[in-house]
């Protein structure tokens, strides 16, 4: 038997994970999922999220915040108490699956706490919050489900954040590069730029979007059309055909330049 909480997550069996409201250290209420069945062996409690769309991203990051009880601080607890839990995912095009077999999930990692709390911390209202980030790669379906498996720990899952990285909109060498979602693994994504208004290609502008969300290796450029001069990232109508800006634009169109500029890497956004 399973239970569906207010967040729309599914917990099974029903006597496992429980959705409750707790107060943080600033006395702010927050929703969390908890389980603490440490007195009985062979625990297998599952908590599954709703379907999460991937929005075209191939690589997804998962940030979880949680607390975990120190087994040695629980009086009278046998060796059944654990201090880890497991995180899984399942890719699916169907956003309304009611049941997923445990064998269908792909394991992301076993999660352990850097800091566990004791009875003293409970009395002092000290929340020892742990934060862990994992990622999953090369996704191809419309979305995925995340699942958390408890095997006998005393855990509170306080926060879950799912996100992906992208290279932001950029203008370089009079070429515009759109927001671009990073690729899977560490692959670079080649992006073709488009010339800004009143400019034209001198050499096809390209850049590469890296896995960490930064633009790399700019190649090519656009130049202002005749009658226009470059001003920062735009081309504006010439006010004085003999101005230094107009002369530089003419030099770029002809392929000559007084400047020699090389690019290796754009700063991270």
Tab-separated table of C-alpha atoms in Angstrom:
chain	number	residue	atom	x	y	z
A	1	UNK	CA	0.000	0.000	0.000
A	2	UNK	CA	1.247	3.499	-0.825
A	3	UNK	CA	0.485	7.003	0.430
A	4	UNK	CA	0.316	10.212	-1.612
A	5	UNK	CA	1.333	13.379	0.274
A	6	UNK	CA	0.371	17.018	-0.263
A	7	UNK	CA	3.401	17.489	-2.526
A	8	UNK	CA	2.128	14.787	-4.833
A	9	UNK	CA	4.996	12.434	-4.026
A	10	UNK	CA	4.302	8.749	-3.543
A	11	UNK	CA	5.556	6.896	-0.465
A	12	UNK	CA	5.369	3.129	-0.109
A	13	UNK	CA	4.832	1.190	2.017
A	14	UNK	CA	2.501	3.557	3.873
A	15	UNK	CA	4.308	3.033	7.193
A	16	UNK	CA	7.576	4.323	5.701
A	17	UNK	CA	8.179	7.923	4.601
A	18	UNK	CA	5.782	10.478	6.071
A	19	UNK	CA	5.187	14.058	4.962
A	20	UNK	CA	5.114	16.454	7.922
A	21	UNK	CA	5.587	20.127	8.770
A	22	UNK	CA	8.608	21.049	10.886
A	23	UNK	CA	10.153	24.288	12.149
A	24	UNK	CA	13.639	25.297	11.089
A	25	UNK	CA	16.159	27.134	13.300
A	26	UNK	CA	14.426	30.446	12.520
A	27	UNK	CA	11.037	29.016	13.533
A	28	UNK	CA	9.880	29.045	9.922
A	29	UNK	CA	7.534	26.180	9.008
A	30	UNK	CA	8.600	23.914	6.160
A	31	UNK	CA	7.421	20.662	4.631
A	32	UNK	CA	9.655	17.625	4.811
A	33	UNK	CA	9.563	13.867	4.416
A	34	UNK	CA	10.779	11.794	7.347
A	35	UNK	CA	11.309	8.156	8.146
A	36	UNK	CA	12.791	6.629	11.300
A	37	UNK	CA	12.015	2.912	11.377
A	38	UNK	CA	15.289	1.971	13.032
A	39	UNK	CA	14.015	-0.716	15.402
A	40	UNK	CA	13.174	-3.291	12.734
A	41	UNK	CA	15.477	-4.999	10.260
A	42	UNK	CA	15.067	-5.261	6.484
A	43	UNK	CA	13.596	-1.824	5.884
A	44	UNK	CA	12.768	-0.967	2.273
A	45	UNK	CA	10.882	2.327	2.234
A	46	UNK	CA	10.527	4.247	-1.036
A	47	UNK	CA	9.686	7.863	-1.762
A	48	UNK	CA	9.066	8.909	-5.359
A	49	UNK	CA	8.671	12.396	-6.829
A	50	UNK	CA	6.235	13.464	-9.468
A	51	UNK	CA	7.325	13.382	-13.110
A	52	UNK	CA	9.960	16.091	-13.694
A	53	UNK	CA	10.236	17.475	-17.277
A	54	UNK	CA	13.829	17.821	-18.477
A	55	UNK	CA	13.102	20.772	-20.828
A	56	UNK	CA	15.577	19.561	-23.418
A	57	UNK	CA	18.485	19.237	-20.986
A	58	UNK	CA	20.699	16.172	-21.317
A	59	UNK	CA	22.422	16.668	-17.981
A	60	UNK	CA	20.419	17.332	-14.808
A	61	UNK	CA	21.733	18.305	-11.367
A	62	UNK	CA	19.990	17.233	-8.163
A	63	UNK	CA	20.597	19.091	-4.904
A	64	UNK	CA	19.187	17.555	-1.735
A	65	UNK	CA	19.216	18.923	1.799
A	66	UNK	CA	18.582	16.516	4.649
A	67	UNK	CA	19.228	15.667	8.276
A	68	UNK	CA	20.281	12.243	9.539
A	69	UNK	CA	20.296	10.863	13.083
A	70	UNK	CA	23.466	9.427	14.608
A	71	UNK	CA	22.640	5.772	15.303
A	72	UNK	CA	24.843	5.761	18.419
A	73	UNK	CA	22.672	8.507	19.929
A	74	UNK	CA	19.529	6.355	19.779
A	75	UNK	CA	19.213	4.366	23.025
A	76	UNK	CA	18.348	0.702	22.789
A	77	UNK	CA	18.616	0.537	19.015
A	78	UNK	CA	19.998	-2.750	17.657
A	79	UNK	CA	22.410	-3.047	14.731
A	80	UNK	CA	19.569	-2.491	12.285
A	81	UNK	CA	20.069	1.309	12.300
A	82	UNK	CA	21.685	2.718	9.157
A	83	UNK	CA	23.262	6.084	8.362
A	84	UNK	CA	22.876	6.151	4.584
A	85	UNK	CA	20.088	6.118	2.013
A	86	UNK	CA	19.950	5.567	-1.753
A	87	UNK	CA	18.888	7.847	-4.605
A	88	UNK	CA	17.559	6.596	-7.955
A	89	UNK	CA	15.958	7.864	-11.151
A	90	UNK	CA	13.723	6.473	-13.879
A	91	UNK	CA	13.336	8.084	-17.306
A	92	UNK	CA	9.830	8.176	-18.769
A	93	UNK	CA	7.770	9.919	-21.427
A	94	UNK	CA	4.631	9.190	-19.412
A	95	UNK	CA	4.049	11.816	-16.729
A	96	UNK	CA	1.308	9.855	-14.959
A	97	UNK	CA	2.875	6.560	-13.962
A	98	UNK	CA	1.349	5.147	-10.802
A	99	UNK	CA	3.783	2.293	-10.345
A	100	UNK	CA	7.437	1.736	-11.218
A	101	UNK	CA	9.169	-1.538	-10.407
A	102	UNK	CA	12.160	-1.191	-8.112
A	103	UNK	CA	14.274	-3.076	-10.659
A	104	UNK	CA	13.537	-0.409	-13.299
A	105	UNK	CA	15.225	2.385	-11.359
A	106	UNK	CA	18.820	3.364	-12.077
A	107	UNK	CA	20.887	4.059	-8.991
A	108	UNK	CA	22.458	7.514	-8.767
A	109	UNK	CA	24.370	7.076	-5.512
A	110	UNK	CA	24.345	6.051	-1.873
A	111	UNK	CA	24.045	9.228	0.191
A	112	UNK	CA	25.773	9.689	3.551
A	113	UNK	CA	25.710	12.664	5.909
A	114	UNK	CA	28.752	14.808	6.625
A	115	UNK	CA	27.096	15.707	9.935
A	116	UNK	CA	24.572	13.637	11.865
A	117	UNK	CA	22.539	14.941	14.778
A	118	UNK	CA	22.088	13.626	18.324
A	119	UNK	CA	19.514	13.925	21.087
A	120	UNK	CA	21.417	16.938	22.429
A	121	UNK	CA	20.971	18.715	19.094
A	122	UNK	CA	17.248	17.971	19.206
A	123	UNK	CA	16.977	19.513	22.672
A	124	UNK	CA	18.941	22.588	21.604
A	125	UNK	CA	16.914	22.895	18.361
A	126	UNK	CA	20.093	22.635	16.299
A	127	UNK	CA	19.484	21.511	12.739
A	128	UNK	CA	22.575	19.896	11.230
A	129	UNK	CA	21.607	20.235	7.598
A	130	UNK	CA	23.569	18.346	4.957
A	131	UNK	CA	23.685	19.343	1.291
A	132	UNK	CA	24.654	16.937	-1.477
A	133	UNK	CA	24.635	17.457	-5.259
A	134	UNK	CA	24.596	14.681	-7.843
A	135	UNK	CA	23.979	14.671	-11.585
A	136	UNK	CA	22.520	12.376	-14.226
A	137	UNK	CA	23.677	12.422	-17.846
A	138	UNK	CA	22.542	11.714	-21.386
A	139	UNK	CA	18.815	11.927	-20.726
A	140	UNK	CA	16.644	11.413	-23.787
A	141	UNK	CA	13.004	11.018	-22.725
A	142	UNK	CA	10.532	13.783	-21.879
A	143	UNK	CA	11.277	13.629	-18.175
A	144	UNK	CA	12.121	11.453	-15.207
A	145	UNK	CA	11.130	10.426	-11.695
A	146	UNK	CA	13.463	10.583	-8.704
A	147	UNK	CA	13.216	8.071	-5.886
A	148	UNK	CA	14.750	7.786	-2.424
A	149	UNK	CA	15.159	4.417	-0.723
A	150	UNK	CA	15.458	4.126	3.051
A	151	UNK	CA	16.993	0.915	4.368
A	152	UNK	CA	16.740	1.666	8.093
A	153	UNK	CA	17.986	5.193	8.786
A	154	UNK	CA	16.435	8.108	10.666
A	155	UNK	CA	16.219	10.764	7.941
A	156	UNK	CA	14.405	13.997	7.177
A	157	UNK	CA	14.475	15.086	3.547
A	158	UNK	CA	14.130	18.862	3.817
A	159	UNK	CA	14.760	20.211	0.314
A	160	UNK	CA	15.057	18.974	-3.254
A	161	UNK	CA	16.237	21.234	-6.085
A	162	UNK	CA	16.490	19.986	-9.664
A	163	UNK	CA	18.235	22.176	-12.230
A	164	UNK	CA	20.341	22.257	-15.376
A	165	UNK	CA	23.027	24.631	-16.611
A	166	UNK	CA	23.067	26.758	-19.731
A	167	UNK	CA	25.290	29.272	-21.450
A	168	UNK	CA	23.544	32.663	-21.312
A	169	UNK	CA	22.694	34.947	-24.206
A	170	UNK	CA	25.873	36.699	-25.322
A	171	UNK	CA	27.052	39.203	-27.932
A	172	UNK	CA	30.645	38.951	-29.134
A	173	UNK	CA	32.290	40.254	-32.300
A	174	UNK	CA	28.919	41.720	-33.381
A	175	UNK	CA	27.355	38.240	-33.278
A	176	UNK	CA	24.527	37.141	-30.998
A	177	UNK	CA	24.559	33.729	-29.348
A	178	UNK	CA	21.289	32.465	-27.804
A	179	UNK	CA	20.712	30.830	-24.420
A	180	UNK	CA	22.044	27.312	-24.927
A	181	UNK	CA	21.490	24.289	-22.701
A	182	UNK	CA	24.733	22.443	-21.966
A	183	UNK	CA	25.336	18.990	-23.409
A	184	UNK	CA	25.570	15.643	-21.680
A	185	UNK	CA	28.776	14.504	-19.974
A	186	UNK	CA	31.483	17.088	-20.691
A	187	UNK	CA	30.656	17.509	-24.378
A	188	UNK	CA	30.935	20.943	-25.974
A	189	UNK	CA	27.922	22.217	-27.901
A	190	UNK	CA	28.801	24.185	-31.038
A	191	UNK	CA	26.550	27.220	-31.531
A	192	UNK	CA	26.297	29.341	-34.674
A	193	UNK	CA	25.943	33.053	-34.000
A	194	UNK	CA	23.750	35.516	-35.900
A	195	UNK	CA	24.905	38.995	-36.870
A	196	UNK	CA	23.427	41.973	-35.036
A	197	UNK	CA	21.339	44.493	-36.968
A	198	UNK	CA	23.118	46.326	-39.785
A	199	UNK	CA	26.034	43.916	-39.822
A	200	UNK	CA	27.040	40.989	-42.019
A	201	UNK	CA	29.246	37.937	-41.742
A	202	UNK	CA	32.945	38.358	-42.361
A	203	UNK	CA	33.653	34.830	-41.147
A	204	UNK	CA	30.899	32.548	-39.828
A	205	UNK	CA	30.690	33.304	-36.064
A	206	UNK	CA	30.722	30.273	-33.758
A	207	UNK	CA	31.300	29.525	-30.091
A	208	UNK	CA	31.192	26.436	-27.921
A	209	UNK	CA	28.974	26.036	-24.863
A	210	UNK	CA	30.855	24.083	-22.183
A	211	UNK	CA	29.379	21.690	-19.645
A	212	UNK	CA	29.775	24.201	-16.806
A	213	UNK	CA	27.774	26.919	-18.583
A	214	UNK	CA	30.622	29.010	-20.006
A	215	UNK	CA	31.262	30.095	-23.580
A	216	UNK	CA	34.582	28.936	-25.093
A	217	UNK	CA	36.689	29.449	-28.223
A	218	UNK	CA	35.032	32.259	-30.204
A	219	UNK	CA	35.604	31.847	-33.944
A	220	UNK	CA	34.712	34.244	-36.755
A	221	UNK	CA	32.985	37.601	-36.589
A	222	UNK	CA	30.488	39.966	-38.162
A	223	UNK	CA	31.297	43.456	-39.464
A	224	UNK	CA	29.173	46.556	-39.864
A	225	UNK	CA	27.675	47.116	-43.303
A	226	UNK	CA	28.872	50.100	-45.361
A	227	UNK	CA	27.474	53.310	-43.928
A	228	UNK	CA	27.511	51.937	-40.371
A	229	UNK	CA	30.180	51.924	-37.699
A	230	UNK	CA	30.755	49.683	-34.682
A	231	UNK	CA	29.883	51.060	-31.261
A	232	UNK	CA	30.349	48.496	-28.506
A	233	UNK	CA	28.054	45.584	-29.471
A	234	UNK	CA	25.970	47.311	-32.151
A	235	UNK	CA	26.330	48.945	-35.546
A	236	UNK	CA	25.101	52.507	-35.789
A	237	UNK	CA	24.794	54.824	-38.754
A	238	UNK	CA	27.977	56.729	-39.500
A	239	UNK	CA	27.928	60.337	-38.376
A	240	UNK	CA	31.418	61.075	-39.670
A	241	UNK	CA	32.805	58.811	-42.423
A	242	UNK	CA	36.337	59.844	-41.434
A	243	UNK	CA	35.998	58.999	-37.727
A	244	UNK	CA	38.318	56.353	-36.206
A	245	UNK	CA	35.315	54.034	-35.642
A	246	UNK	CA	34.297	54.278	-39.304
A	247	UNK	CA	37.867	53.612	-40.435
A	248	UNK	CA	38.094	50.519	-38.207
A	249	UNK	CA	34.799	49.193	-39.592
A	250	UNK	CA	36.074	49.725	-43.146
A	251	UNK	CA	39.322	47.938	-42.302
A	252	UNK	CA	37.434	44.951	-40.893
A	253	UNK	CA	35.255	44.716	-44.009
A	254	UNK	CA	38.366	44.714	-46.197
A	255	UNK	CA	40.094	42.134	-44.035
A	256	UNK	CA	42.785	44.436	-42.648
A	257	UNK	CA	43.041	45.804	-39.150
A	258	UNK	CA	45.344	47.829	-37.005
A	259	UNK	CA	44.551	45.538	-34.089
A	260	UNK	CA	45.402	41.900	-33.494
A	261	UNK	CA	43.134	40.268	-30.960
A	262	UNK	CA	43.074	36.601	-29.978
A	263	UNK	CA	40.466	34.907	-27.830
A	264	UNK	CA	40.948	31.786	-25.791
A	265	UNK	CA	38.041	31.650	-23.384
A	266	UNK	CA	35.156	33.830	-22.346
A	267	UNK	CA	34.623	34.244	-18.582
A	268	UNK	CA	32.012	32.045	-16.994
A	269	UNK	CA	28.563	33.513	-16.645
